[in-house]
Tab-separated table of C-alpha atoms in Angstrom:
chain	number	residue	atom	x	y	z
A	1457	UNK	CA	-0.101	0.187	-0.289
A	1458	UNK	CA	3.054	2.849	1.225
A	1459	UNK	CA	5.633	0.745	-0.654
A	1460	UNK	CA	8.196	3.666	-1.560
A	1461	UNK	CA	7.265	5.737	0.205
A	1462	UNK	CA	9.208	8.370	2.300
A	1463	UNK	CA	7.832	8.809	6.437
A	1464	UNK	CA	8.620	10.995	9.404
A	1465	UNK	CA	7.745	10.647	12.163
A	1466	UNK	CA	8.952	12.643	15.445
A	1467	UNK	CA	8.585	11.502	19.251
A	1468	UNK	CA	8.866	7.340	17.195
A	1469	UNK	CA	10.308	5.911	20.168
A	1470	UNK	CA	7.307	4.822	22.693
A	1471	UNK	CA	3.630	5.013	22.437
A	1472	UNK	CA	1.661	6.120	19.492
A	1473	UNK	CA	4.753	7.499	17.143
A	1474	UNK	CA	6.396	3.954	17.266
A	1475	UNK	CA	2.992	1.906	17.117
A	1476	UNK	CA	2.724	4.422	14.003
A	1477	UNK	CA	5.612	4.776	12.983
A	1478	UNK	CA	6.475	0.038	12.940
A	1479	UNK	CA	2.498	0.201	10.521
A	1480	UNK	CA	3.681	2.352	8.637
A	1481	UNK	CA	6.624	0.184	7.925
A	1482	UNK	CA	5.286	-3.056	7.442
A	1483	UNK	CA	2.747	-1.275	4.027
A	1484	UNK	CA	5.978	-0.758	2.222
A	1485	UNK	CA	6.653	2.832	3.614
A	1486	UNK	CA	10.396	4.116	4.489
A	1487	UNK	CA	10.608	5.836	7.719
A	1488	UNK	CA	13.272	8.028	9.774
A	1489	UNK	CA	11.886	8.462	13.263
A	1490	UNK	CA	12.034	11.329	15.246
A	1491	UNK	CA	12.825	11.951	18.660
A	1492	UNK	CA	14.433	13.049	20.970
A	1493	UNK	CA	16.409	10.554	21.932
A	1494	UNK	CA	18.763	8.892	19.774
A	1495	UNK	CA	18.567	5.427	21.433
A	1496	UNK	CA	15.382	5.190	21.068
A	1497	UNK	CA	15.236	5.787	17.886
A	1498	UNK	CA	17.549	3.270	16.316
A	1499	UNK	CA	16.433	0.757	18.454
A	1500	UNK	CA	12.481	1.338	17.010
A	1501	UNK	CA	14.192	1.970	13.392
A	1502	UNK	CA	15.688	-0.918	13.065
A	1503	UNK	CA	12.220	-2.659	14.025
A	1504	UNK	CA	11.218	-1.349	11.321
A	1505	UNK	CA	13.234	-2.573	9.080
A	1506	UNK	CA	12.911	-1.546	5.116
A	1507	UNK	CA	15.636	0.763	5.814
A	1508	UNK	CA	14.161	2.399	8.147
A	1509	UNK	CA	15.974	5.081	10.554
A	1510	UNK	CA	16.543	7.303	13.921
A	1511	UNK	CA	17.407	11.172	13.163
A	1512	UNK	CA	18.072	13.706	16.543
A	1513	UNK	CA	15.966	16.406	17.317
A	1514	UNK	CA	14.332	18.275	19.641
A	1515	UNK	CA	10.921	19.079	18.943
A	1516	UNK	CA	11.523	22.597	20.676
A	1517	UNK	CA	13.810	24.113	18.431
A	1518	UNK	CA	13.305	25.343	14.875
A	1519	UNK	CA	16.771	25.608	13.095
A	1520	UNK	CA	17.176	21.673	14.471
A	1521	UNK	CA	14.026	20.883	12.923
A	1522	UNK	CA	15.219	22.777	9.475
A	1523	UNK	CA	18.121	19.784	10.447
A	1524	UNK	CA	16.735	16.600	10.768
A	1525	UNK	CA	14.348	17.391	7.331
A	1526	UNK	CA	17.133	18.427	5.940
A	1527	UNK	CA	19.119	14.429	6.440
A	1528	UNK	CA	16.166	12.820	6.104
A	1529	UNK	CA	15.867	14.180	2.344
A	1530	UNK	CA	19.302	14.078	1.600
A	1531	UNK	CA	19.335	9.766	2.877
A	1532	UNK	CA	15.771	8.799	1.872
A	1533	UNK	CA	15.559	11.018	-1.405
A	1534	UNK	CA	12.535	13.444	-0.099
A	1535	UNK	CA	8.997	12.921	1.772
A	1536	UNK	CA	5.662	11.971	1.433
A	1537	UNK	CA	3.799	12.081	4.604
A	1538	UNK	CA	5.080	13.092	7.861
A	1539	UNK	CA	3.404	12.434	11.516
A	1540	UNK	CA	3.486	14.808	13.689
A	1541	UNK	CA	3.012	12.809	17.008
A	1542	UNK	CA	6.448	14.184	19.838
A	1543	UNK	CA	4.198	16.857	22.680
A	1544	UNK	CA	4.839	17.900	25.144
A	1545	UNK	CA	1.596	17.594	27.434
A	1546	UNK	CA	0.636	20.870	29.995
A	1547	UNK	CA	-1.785	19.248	31.409
A	1548	UNK	CA	-3.604	21.015	35.116
A	1549	UNK	CA	-5.860	23.194	36.187
A	1550	UNK	CA	-5.405	26.571	35.478
A	1551	UNK	CA	-3.804	27.517	37.762
A	1552	UNK	CA	-1.661	24.318	38.653
A	1553	UNK	CA	-0.410	24.906	35.372
A	1554	UNK	CA	3.011	26.565	35.061
A	1555	UNK	CA	3.565	29.537	32.501
A	1556	UNK	CA	7.122	27.331	30.984
A	1557	UNK	CA	5.364	24.005	31.435
A	1558	UNK	CA	2.598	25.479	28.956
A	1559	UNK	CA	4.433	27.301	26.404
A	1560	UNK	CA	6.695	23.988	26.487
A	1561	UNK	CA	2.974	22.352	24.929
A	1562	UNK	CA	2.475	25.479	22.038
A	1563	UNK	CA	6.281	25.028	21.678
A	1564	UNK	CA	6.435	21.288	20.953
A	1565	UNK	CA	3.009	21.453	19.721
A	1566	UNK	CA	1.329	23.867	17.235
A	1567	UNK	CA	4.419	25.667	16.807
A	1568	UNK	CA	6.200	21.905	16.072
A	1569	UNK	CA	4.021	20.879	14.284
A	1570	UNK	CA	3.622	23.856	11.916
A	1571	UNK	CA	8.307	24.220	11.127
A	1572	UNK	CA	7.825	20.533	10.550
A	1573	UNK	CA	5.086	21.026	7.699
A	1574	UNK	CA	6.110	23.271	6.505
A	1575	UNK	CA	9.886	21.548	6.384
A	1576	UNK	CA	8.045	18.635	4.993
A	1577	UNK	CA	6.053	20.283	2.100
A	1578	UNK	CA	8.518	21.610	-1.040
A	1579	UNK	CA	9.963	17.529	-0.681
A	1580	UNK	CA	6.084	16.845	-0.894
A	1581	UNK	CA	5.197	19.700	-3.972
A	1582	UNK	CA	7.707	18.684	-5.721
A	1583	UNK	CA	7.339	14.406	-5.574
A	1584	UNK	CA	3.890	15.635	-6.829
A	1585	UNK	CA	2.240	16.009	-3.066
A	1586	UNK	CA	1.819	13.918	0.239
A	1587	UNK	CA	-0.488	13.105	3.337
A	1588	UNK	CA	0.375	14.923	6.497
A	1589	UNK	CA	-1.558	13.568	9.983
A	1590	UNK	CA	-1.194	15.729	12.959
A	1591	UNK	CA	-2.318	14.203	16.285
A	1592	UNK	CA	-4.603	16.224	18.687
A	1593	UNK	CA	-6.980	15.083	21.671
A	1594	UNK	CA	-10.294	14.947	22.326
A	1595	UNK	CA	-10.194	16.870	24.830
A	1596	UNK	CA	-10.490	19.584	23.253
A	1597	UNK	CA	-14.391	19.275	22.817
A	1598	UNK	CA	-15.096	17.665	26.554
A	1599	UNK	CA	-18.100	19.489	28.100
A	1600	UNK	CA	-15.953	19.456	31.191
A	1601	UNK	CA	-12.574	21.218	30.336
A	1602	UNK	CA	-11.103	21.559	34.238
A	1603	UNK	CA	-8.060	20.300	34.596
A	1604	UNK	CA	-8.245	20.418	30.682
A	1605	UNK	CA	-7.859	23.574	29.660
A	1606	UNK	CA	-3.889	24.589	28.864
A	1607	UNK	CA	-3.489	20.643	27.355
A	1608	UNK	CA	-7.223	21.111	24.778
A	1609	UNK	CA	-5.826	25.195	24.260
A	1610	UNK	CA	-2.415	23.466	22.365
A	1611	UNK	CA	-4.206	20.641	20.913
A	1612	UNK	CA	-6.599	22.434	19.508
A	1613	UNK	CA	-4.514	24.849	18.330
A	1614	UNK	CA	-3.106	21.640	15.925
A	1615	UNK	CA	-6.360	21.126	14.846
A	1616	UNK	CA	-6.638	24.946	13.306
A	1617	UNK	CA	-3.252	24.593	11.792
A	1618	UNK	CA	-4.920	21.369	10.050
A	1619	UNK	CA	-7.436	22.960	8.361
A	1620	UNK	CA	-5.804	26.071	7.383
A	1621	UNK	CA	-2.356	23.452	5.506
A	1622	UNK	CA	-5.409	21.083	3.700
A	1623	UNK	CA	-6.731	23.979	2.030
A	1624	UNK	CA	-4.362	26.133	1.282
A	1625	UNK	CA	-1.712	22.951	0.127
A	1626	UNK	CA	-4.512	21.101	-1.072
A	1627	UNK	CA	-3.278	22.335	-5.123
A	1628	UNK	CA	-0.592	21.051	-4.734
A	1629	UNK	CA	-1.452	17.338	-3.655
A	1630	UNK	CA	-0.485	18.239	-0.491
A	1631	UNK	CA	-4.194	16.258	2.281
A	1632	UNK	CA	-3.368	17.606	5.647
A	1633	UNK	CA	-5.822	15.764	8.471
A	1634	UNK	CA	-5.941	15.311	12.180
A	1635	UNK	CA	-6.070	12.069	14.722
A	1636	UNK	CA	-7.753	11.481	18.229
A	1637	UNK	CA	-6.657	8.610	19.333
A	1638	UNK	CA	-6.930	6.944	22.452
A	1639	UNK	CA	-4.075	4.425	23.082
A	1640	UNK	CA	-2.296	2.803	25.403
A	1641	UNK	CA	0.637	4.894	25.321
A	1642	UNK	CA	3.150	5.959	28.146
A	1643	UNK	CA	0.960	8.683	29.180
A	1644	UNK	CA	-1.884	7.140	28.769
A	1645	UNK	CA	-0.616	4.618	31.377
A	1646	UNK	CA	0.618	8.011	33.846
A	1647	UNK	CA	-3.128	9.689	33.721
A	1648	UNK	CA	-3.628	6.303	34.765
A	1649	UNK	CA	-1.905	6.396	37.872
A	1650	UNK	CA	-2.161	9.980	38.407
A	1651	UNK	CA	-6.620	9.917	38.208
A	1652	UNK	CA	-7.215	5.723	38.464
A	1653	UNK	CA	-11.115	6.976	39.611
A	1654	UNK	CA	-10.979	9.534	36.838
A	1655	UNK	CA	-9.802	7.347	34.348
A	1656	UNK	CA	-11.943	4.248	35.579
A	1657	UNK	CA	-15.431	6.245	34.790
A	1658	UNK	CA	-14.529	6.950	31.043
A	1659	UNK	CA	-12.795	4.070	30.092
A	1660	UNK	CA	-16.605	3.144	30.543
A	1661	UNK	CA	-18.202	5.699	28.210
A	1662	UNK	CA	-15.868	3.744	25.130
A	1663	UNK	CA	-18.535	2.050	22.725
A	1664	UNK	CA	-16.038	-0.808	22.330
A	1665	UNK	CA	-14.315	-0.914	25.760
A	1666	UNK	CA	-11.199	-0.325	24.951
A	1667	UNK	CA	-8.228	1.692	24.610
A	1668	UNK	CA	-6.904	1.200	21.349
A	1669	UNK	CA	-3.426	-0.889	20.282
A	1670	UNK	CA	-0.776	2.072	19.148
A	1671	UNK	CA	0.371	-0.073	16.384
A	1672	UNK	CA	-2.026	-2.280	15.265
A	1673	UNK	CA	-5.297	0.071	15.610
A	1674	UNK	CA	-3.676	4.224	15.910
A	1675	UNK	CA	-0.698	2.717	13.065
A	1676	UNK	CA	-3.032	0.814	10.711
A	1677	UNK	CA	-5.863	3.801	10.741
A	1678	UNK	CA	-2.732	5.837	10.121
A	1679	UNK	CA	-1.418	3.507	7.456
A	1680	UNK	CA	-4.285	2.843	5.999
A	1681	UNK	CA	-5.390	6.919	6.112
A	1682	UNK	CA	-1.671	7.643	4.513
A	1683	UNK	CA	-2.974	5.117	1.845
A	1684	UNK	CA	-4.711	5.435	-1.650
A	1685	UNK	CA	-7.658	4.491	-0.936
A	1686	UNK	CA	-8.163	7.562	1.013
A	1687	UNK	CA	-7.255	9.889	-1.280
A	1688	UNK	CA	-10.181	12.820	-1.826
A	1689	UNK	CA	-10.380	12.721	2.715
A	1690	UNK	CA	-8.552	16.269	3.646
A	1691	UNK	CA	-8.835	18.708	6.059
A	1692	UNK	CA	-10.761	16.728	8.883
A	1693	UNK	CA	-9.762	15.716	12.336
A	1694	UNK	CA	-10.538	11.335	12.777
A	1695	UNK	CA	-11.230	10.014	16.609
A	1696	UNK	CA	-9.474	7.269	16.397
A	1697	UNK	CA	-11.344	6.762	19.612
A	1698	UNK	CA	-13.652	3.699	19.937
A	1699	UNK	CA	-16.978	5.779	19.639
A	1700	UNK	CA	-15.416	7.964	22.837
A	1701	UNK	CA	-16.545	11.795	21.004
A	1702	UNK	CA	-17.769	13.040	18.498
A	1703	UNK	CA	-16.312	15.075	16.595
A	1704	UNK	CA	-18.255	17.322	14.589
A	1705	UNK	CA	-15.798	20.151	12.345
């Protein structure tokens, strides 16, 4: 399905990013795995096979992003797929989240997303198009936003950038989508440990009554979205959450 395609996945050393990278590789893509801990992304690259490689990048450093994308293009010849997964999460109440944590959420989230999209766009355009998958969250549409405001604000900004990129770059053949996953990632496990009662109640609202597996549920869905079967889908938010959320935009 993705044979001959070159994919970049940020934050690919563990969790959802790792699952997406493995699924893309299994479907034929050569994957460039970007992350802060080189040993982690190199280990995942070895699992991926298919000529995949790990690259070090601090996603909050704009120049580092440009350099990493340039290294991928030099090594692999271009970019067809970009998955913006890396994110520092500013989770907590308005009073508890510090300015530093909130800024880090924006720097690693929407700002990094915009920078990485812009760095990859010329190669995608030259290759006749591409697919960008950005990660958002069902937290953006919670009816009870208490404790999730800073996190939702960061993720909502990513959704706006996705819609803008889809509209502006569609004529270049570039499709841009959001996914909002529930997955058994290290981040989710930390949240369960910190808020067990809330987590138990939350899981009961998922119609499929389970959390998605990073590779087989989330990764395979991303691989499918990047393939030819979804060539007419862009600008949308796909809730990979077992039916728990209802996105309207």
